[in-house]
Amino acid sequence: MSLKAIFPVPIIQGPMAGGANTPAMVAAVSNAGGLGSFGISMISLETIRAQVAETRRLTSRPFMLNCFVQGIPSPSQQEVERGVGLLRPIWSSLGWPDLPKPVKWCEDFAAQFELLLELKPAVASFTFDILSAAQVKRLHDVGMLVIGTVTNVEEALAWQAAGADAVVASGVESGGHRGTFIGPQTAATLEAIPLLLAVMQAVKIPVISAGNIMTGAEIRERLALGAIAVQMGTAFLVTEESGIPVAYKERLLAAQGNPTRLTRAISGRYARGIENRFMCQMAGVEAEVPAYPIQNALTGSIRAEAAKRGDAELMSLWAGTGVAKSRAMPTAKLMEILISEINHS
């Protein structure tokens, strides 16, 4: 089955790890003809099972699960202590005598991959690295379509060679983490439209465009350029069904112009978000913090405490460059408006 047959409306709701995606959001997108999706990388196997079951209760339509392709790191005590020391200005501002040690560095991708094979969503997508051809075949053998996330042409060619059914060409304007896995993250600077055009010229598989897409007119533009669909994350963050904290949502809705920039200070991997005190205070040392997922785990307790206190200055306010065009409403209504804009704007 082709991607177009799975979701007739060419909108993929971006998978966002960390709780933004909810079964109600994912189901609403799929019920409207788009492809709802879950970022499952940061949640336990039990939670993934429960959320998939709830989504299937709310929709009979296909949806997608997204994983970070990653190993479990084994940092030295010295590396961890250095990371904790670099974060001292942040955690000490919370009144803490020390930074709580993470229970684990990340979820087990190998276990998540096996769970994917068991749950059999219509589509599985991957970011941060690439699957082997053998892994792609295992997903195909149980009926799943496979989408890779790319930030440059070399990555798109690699995913095509591995057997992917499509790639998401994620421009530098995209909110959240960069998916770069070939070459330095700092070199993946192509904006969404030049990246889309370059990737389409290089590969034979379908290409999905991501980055700075908030309206139906912008969707139509990408489709006219040759994208099979678009992937939109930021637009769905302010919907009623979004699982992000209220303070985060309020910052998104108050945004003017483009208040976002890339930082690796919060997670150890470059990600785009609204600039806040966390990003500013760490700017001088962000090149020195441990790589993802170590830094992400170290800052987890800080971000959880910030969410509890409603303090957006110490959260990760991931958002794309189009954030000022955010529209707060139920997900179903946003889909209705986007579809109308695609057809009439």
Coordinates of C-alpha atoms in Angstrom, one line a residue:
M1 CA 0.0 0.0 0.0
S2 CA 1.3 3.5 -0.8
L3 CA 1.6 6.4 1.6
K4 CA -1.1 8.4 -0.3
A5 CA -3.5 5.5 0.1
I6 CA -2.9 5.5 3.8
F7 CA -3.6 9.2 4.4
P8 CA -5.5 11.0 1.6
V9 CA -5.0 14.4 3.2
P10 CA -1.3 15.2 2.7
I11 CA -0.6 16.3 6.3
I12 CA 1.5 14.3 8.8
Q13 CA 1.1 15.7 12.3
G14 CA 4.7 15.8 13.5
P15 CA 5.8 13.2 16.1
M16 CA 7.0 15.1 19.2
A17 CA 8.7 13.2 22.0
G18 CA 8.2 14.4 25.5
G19 CA 4.4 14.3 25.9
A20 CA 3.1 16.8 23.3
N21 CA 1.4 14.1 21.3
T22 CA -1.7 12.5 22.9
P23 CA -4.0 9.8 21.7
A24 CA -6.8 12.4 21.2
M25 CA -4.5 14.6 19.0
V26 CA -3.2 11.6 16.9
A27 CA -6.7 10.2 16.4
A28 CA -8.2 13.6 15.4
V29 CA -5.6 14.0 12.7
S30 CA -6.1 10.5 11.4
N31 CA -9.9 10.8 11.5
A32 CA -9.6 13.9 9.4
G33 CA -7.7 12.0 6.7
G34 CA -4.1 13.0 7.7
L35 CA -1.5 10.9 9.4
G36 CA -1.5 11.3 13.2
S37 CA 1.8 10.3 14.8
F38 CA 3.4 9.6 18.2
G39 CA 7.0 10.4 19.2
I40 CA 7.5 7.3 21.5
S41 CA 11.3 7.7 22.1
M42 CA 11.1 9.0 25.6
I43 CA 8.3 6.8 27.1
S44 CA 8.3 3.3 28.5
L45 CA 7.1 0.2 26.7
E46 CA 4.1 0.0 28.9
T47 CA 3.1 3.6 28.2
I48 CA 3.6 3.1 24.4
R49 CA 1.2 0.1 24.6
A50 CA -1.4 2.0 26.5
Q51 CA -1.2 5.0 24.2
V52 CA -1.5 2.9 21.1
A53 CA -4.4 1.0 22.6
E54 CA -6.2 4.3 23.4
T55 CA -5.5 5.7 20.0
R56 CA -7.0 2.6 18.4
R57 CA -10.0 3.0 20.5
L58 CA -10.4 6.6 19.2
T59 CA -9.7 5.9 15.5
S60 CA -9.8 3.0 13.1
R61 CA -7.6 5.0 10.7
P62 CA -3.8 4.5 10.2
F63 CA -1.2 6.4 12.3
M64 CA 2.5 6.5 12.7
L65 CA 5.0 5.8 15.5
N66 CA 8.4 7.5 15.6
C67 CA 11.6 6.4 17.3
F68 CA 15.0 7.9 17.9
V69 CA 17.6 5.4 16.6
Q70 CA 20.1 5.4 19.4
G71 CA 22.2 3.2 21.6
I72 CA 22.4 3.4 25.4
P73 CA 25.5 5.4 26.4
S74 CA 28.0 4.5 29.1
P75 CA 29.5 7.9 30.1
S76 CA 32.4 8.1 32.6
Q77 CA 31.8 9.4 36.0
Q78 CA 34.1 12.3 35.1
E79 CA 31.9 13.2 32.0
V80 CA 28.8 13.1 34.1
E81 CA 30.3 15.3 36.9
R82 CA 31.5 17.8 34.3
G83 CA 28.0 18.0 32.8
V84 CA 26.4 18.5 36.3
G85 CA 29.0 21.2 37.0
L86 CA 28.2 23.1 33.7
L87 CA 24.5 23.0 34.7
R88 CA 25.1 24.3 38.2
P89 CA 23.8 27.9 37.5
I90 CA 20.5 26.3 36.4
W91 CA 19.8 23.7 39.1
S92 CA 21.1 25.9 41.9
S93 CA 18.7 28.6 40.9
L94 CA 15.9 26.1 41.8
G95 CA 17.3 26.1 45.3
W96 CA 18.7 22.5 45.0
P97 CA 21.8 21.5 46.8
D98 CA 22.7 19.1 44.0
L99 CA 21.3 17.8 40.7
P100 CA 19.3 14.6 41.0
K101 CA 21.0 11.7 39.2
P102 CA 19.0 10.3 36.3
V103 CA 17.6 6.8 36.8
K104 CA 18.6 5.9 33.2
W105 CA 20.1 7.8 30.2
C106 CA 17.4 6.9 27.7
E107 CA 14.9 4.3 26.7
D108 CA 16.1 1.1 25.0
F109 CA 15.7 1.6 21.2
A110 CA 16.2 -2.2 20.6
A111 CA 13.3 -3.0 22.8
Q112 CA 11.2 -0.3 21.2
F113 CA 12.0 -1.7 17.8
E114 CA 10.7 -5.1 18.8
L115 CA 7.6 -3.5 20.2
L116 CA 7.0 -1.8 16.9
L117 CA 7.0 -5.2 15.2
E118 CA 4.4 -6.4 17.7
L119 CA 2.1 -3.3 17.6
K120 CA 2.3 -3.0 13.8
P121 CA 1.3 0.7 13.2
A122 CA 0.7 1.5 9.5
V123 CA 3.9 3.6 9.4
A124 CA 7.1 3.8 11.4
S125 CA 9.4 6.7 11.2
F126 CA 12.9 7.2 12.5
T127 CA 15.3 10.0 13.4
F128 CA 18.8 10.7 14.8
D129 CA 20.3 7.7 12.9
I130 CA 19.5 5.1 10.2
L131 CA 18.2 1.6 10.3
S132 CA 20.0 -1.3 8.5
A133 CA 18.4 -2.8 5.4
A134 CA 17.7 -5.9 7.5
Q135 CA 15.7 -3.8 10.0
V136 CA 13.8 -2.1 7.3
K137 CA 12.9 -5.5 5.8
R138 CA 11.6 -6.8 9.2
L139 CA 9.2 -3.8 9.3
H140 CA 8.1 -4.3 5.7
D141 CA 7.6 -8.1 6.4
V142 CA 4.9 -7.2 9.0
G143 CA 3.2 -4.7 6.7
M144 CA 4.7 -1.4 7.9
L145 CA 5.8 1.5 5.7
V146 CA 9.1 3.1 6.8
I147 CA 10.0 6.8 6.7
G148 CA 13.5 8.2 7.5
T149 CA 14.2 11.7 8.7
V150 CA 16.9 13.6 6.8
T151 CA 18.6 17.0 6.9
N152 CA 20.9 16.6 3.9
V153 CA 21.0 14.8 0.5
E154 CA 23.6 12.2 1.7
E155 CA 21.1 11.0 4.5
A156 CA 18.3 10.8 1.9
L157 CA 20.4 8.6 -0.3
A158 CA 21.4 6.4 2.6
W159 CA 17.7 5.9 3.6
Q160 CA 16.8 5.1 0.0
A161 CA 19.6 2.5 -0.1
A162 CA 18.3 1.0 3.2
G163 CA 14.9 0.5 1.6
A164 CA 12.8 3.3 3.1
D165 CA 9.5 4.0 1.5
A166 CA 9.9 7.8 1.9
V167 CA 11.9 10.5 3.7
V168 CA 11.0 13.6 5.6
A169 CA 13.3 16.4 4.5
S170 CA 13.5 18.5 7.7
G171 CA 14.6 22.0 7.0
V172 CA 16.6 24.0 9.6
E173 CA 13.4 26.0 10.4
S174 CA 11.9 22.9 12.0
G175 CA 11.1 23.0 15.7
G176 CA 12.7 20.5 18.1
H177 CA 15.7 18.2 17.5
R178 CA 17.7 18.1 14.3
G179 CA 17.9 14.6 12.9
T180 CA 21.3 14.9 11.3
F181 CA 23.3 11.6 11.3
I182 CA 25.8 12.2 8.4
G183 CA 28.2 15.0 8.9
P184 CA 28.3 17.6 11.7
Q185 CA 24.9 18.9 13.0
T186 CA 26.2 22.4 12.5
A187 CA 26.6 21.8 8.7
A188 CA 22.9 20.8 8.2
T189 CA 21.8 24.4 7.5
L190 CA 19.6 24.0 4.4
E191 CA 16.1 25.6 4.7
A192 CA 13.1 23.5 4.0
I193 CA 12.4 24.4 0.4
P194 CA 16.1 24.2 -0.9
L195 CA 16.4 20.9 1.0
L196 CA 13.2 19.6 -0.5
L197 CA 14.3 20.4 -4.0
A198 CA 17.8 19.0 -3.5
V199 CA 16.5 15.7 -2.0
M200 CA 13.8 15.3 -4.6
Q201 CA 16.5 15.6 -7.3
A202 CA 18.7 13.0 -5.6
V203 CA 16.2 10.2 -4.7
K204 CA 13.5 8.2 -6.5
I205 CA 11.4 7.6 -3.3
P206 CA 8.7 10.1 -2.2
V207 CA 9.8 13.1 -0.2
I208 CA 7.8 14.8 2.7
S209 CA 8.6 18.4 3.5
A210 CA 9.0 19.7 7.1
G211 CA 9.9 23.2 8.4
N212 CA 8.0 26.5 8.7
I213 CA 4.6 25.1 7.5
M214 CA 1.7 26.5 9.5
T215 CA -1.0 27.2 6.9
G216 CA -2.8 25.6 4.0
A217 CA -1.2 28.0 1.6
E218 CA 2.2 26.9 2.8
I219 CA 1.2 23.2 2.4
R220 CA 0.0 23.9 -1.2
E221 CA 3.4 25.5 -2.0
R222 CA 5.3 22.4 -0.9
L223 CA 3.0 20.1 -2.8
A224 CA 3.3 22.2 -5.9
L225 CA 7.1 21.8 -5.6
G226 CA 6.8 18.1 -5.6
A227 CA 6.5 17.0 -1.9
I228 CA 4.1 14.0 -1.5
A229 CA 3.0 15.5 1.9
V230 CA 4.1 17.9 4.7
Q231 CA 5.0 17.2 8.3
M232 CA 3.9 19.8 10.8
G233 CA 4.7 19.9 14.4
T234 CA 4.6 23.4 15.8
A235 CA 1.1 24.0 14.5
F236 CA -0.3 21.2 16.6
L237 CA 1.5 22.2 19.9
V238 CA -1.2 24.8 20.8
T239 CA -4.2 22.6 20.0
E240 CA -6.6 21.7 22.9
E241 CA -5.3 18.1 22.8
S242 CA -1.6 18.9 23.1
G243 CA 0.0 17.5 26.2
I244 CA 2.5 20.3 26.8
P245 CA 2.4 22.4 30.0
V246 CA 0.1 25.5 30.0
A247 CA 3.1 27.9 30.5
Y248 CA 4.8 26.4 27.3
K249 CA 1.6 26.8 25.3
E250 CA 1.2 30.4 26.5
R251 CA 4.7 31.2 25.3
L252 CA 3.9 29.8 21.9
L253 CA 0.8 31.8 21.6
A254 CA 2.5 35.0 22.7
A255 CA 5.3 34.6 20.2
Q256 CA 5.9 37.4 17.7
G257 CA 8.3 37.3 14.7
N258 CA 10.8 34.4 15.0
P259 CA 11.9 34.2 18.7
T260 CA 13.5 30.8 18.1
R261 CA 17.1 29.6 17.7
L262 CA 19.1 26.4 17.7
T263 CA 20.7 25.2 21.0
R264 CA 22.4 22.1 22.2
A265 CA 22.5 23.3 25.8
I266 CA 19.3 21.6 26.9
S267 CA 19.6 18.1 25.4
G268 CA 23.2 17.8 24.0
R269 CA 21.8 17.7 20.4
Y270 CA 20.9 20.8 18.4
A271 CA 17.2 21.6 18.6
R272 CA 15.2 24.7 17.8
G273 CA 13.1 26.4 20.5
I274 CA 12.0 29.7 21.8
E275 CA 14.8 31.5 23.5
N276 CA 14.5 31.5 27.3
R277 CA 16.7 31.9 30.4
F278 CA 17.9 28.3 30.2
M279 CA 19.3 28.8 26.7
C280 CA 20.7 32.2 27.5
Q281 CA 22.5 31.2 30.7
M282 CA 24.0 28.1 29.0
A283 CA 25.0 29.8 25.8
G284 CA 28.6 30.2 26.8
V285 CA 29.2 26.5 27.5
E286 CA 26.7 24.8 25.2
A287 CA 29.5 23.5 23.0
E288 CA 30.9 21.7 26.0
V289 CA 27.9 19.9 27.4
P290 CA 27.7 16.1 27.1
A291 CA 26.1 14.7 23.9
Y292 CA 22.5 13.5 23.7
P293 CA 21.0 11.6 25.5
I294 CA 23.3 12.2 28.5
Q295 CA 22.6 16.0 28.7
N296 CA 18.9 15.4 28.0
A297 CA 18.8 13.0 31.0
L298 CA 20.8 15.4 33.2
T299 CA 18.3 18.2 32.5
G300 CA 15.2 16.1 32.8
S301 CA 14.7 16.8 36.5
I302 CA 15.2 20.5 35.9
R303 CA 12.6 20.6 33.1
A304 CA 10.1 18.5 35.1
E305 CA 10.4 20.9 38.1
A306 CA 10.0 23.9 35.8
A307 CA 6.8 22.3 34.4
K308 CA 5.6 21.7 38.0
R309 CA 6.2 25.4 38.9
G310 CA 4.8 26.7 35.6
D311 CA 8.2 28.4 34.8
A312 CA 8.7 28.5 31.1
E313 CA 12.2 30.0 31.5
L314 CA 13.6 26.6 32.5
M315 CA 11.6 24.4 30.1
S316 CA 12.5 23.2 26.6
L317 CA 10.2 25.4 24.5
W318 CA 10.7 23.5 21.2
A319 CA 9.1 25.4 18.3
G320 CA 9.7 26.1 14.6
T321 CA 10.3 29.5 13.0
G322 CA 6.6 29.8 12.0
V323 CA 5.5 29.8 15.7
A324 CA 3.9 33.3 15.5
K325 CA 1.3 31.8 13.2
S326 CA 0.1 29.3 15.8
R327 CA -3.7 29.0 16.1
A328 CA -5.2 27.7 19.4
M329 CA -8.2 25.4 18.7
P330 CA -9.2 21.7 18.8
T331 CA -7.1 19.5 16.5
A332 CA -10.1 18.5 14.4
K333 CA -10.9 22.2 13.8
L334 CA -7.3 22.9 12.8
M335 CA -7.4 20.0 10.3
E336 CA -10.7 21.3 8.9
I337 CA -9.2 24.8 8.4
L338 CA -5.9 23.5 6.9
I339 CA -7.8 21.3 4.4
S340 CA -10.1 24.3 3.5
E341 CA -7.0 26.5 3.0
I342 CA -5.3 23.9 0.8
N343 CA -8.3 23.8 -1.4
H344 CA -9.2 27.5 -1.5
S345 CA -6.4 29.8 -0.3

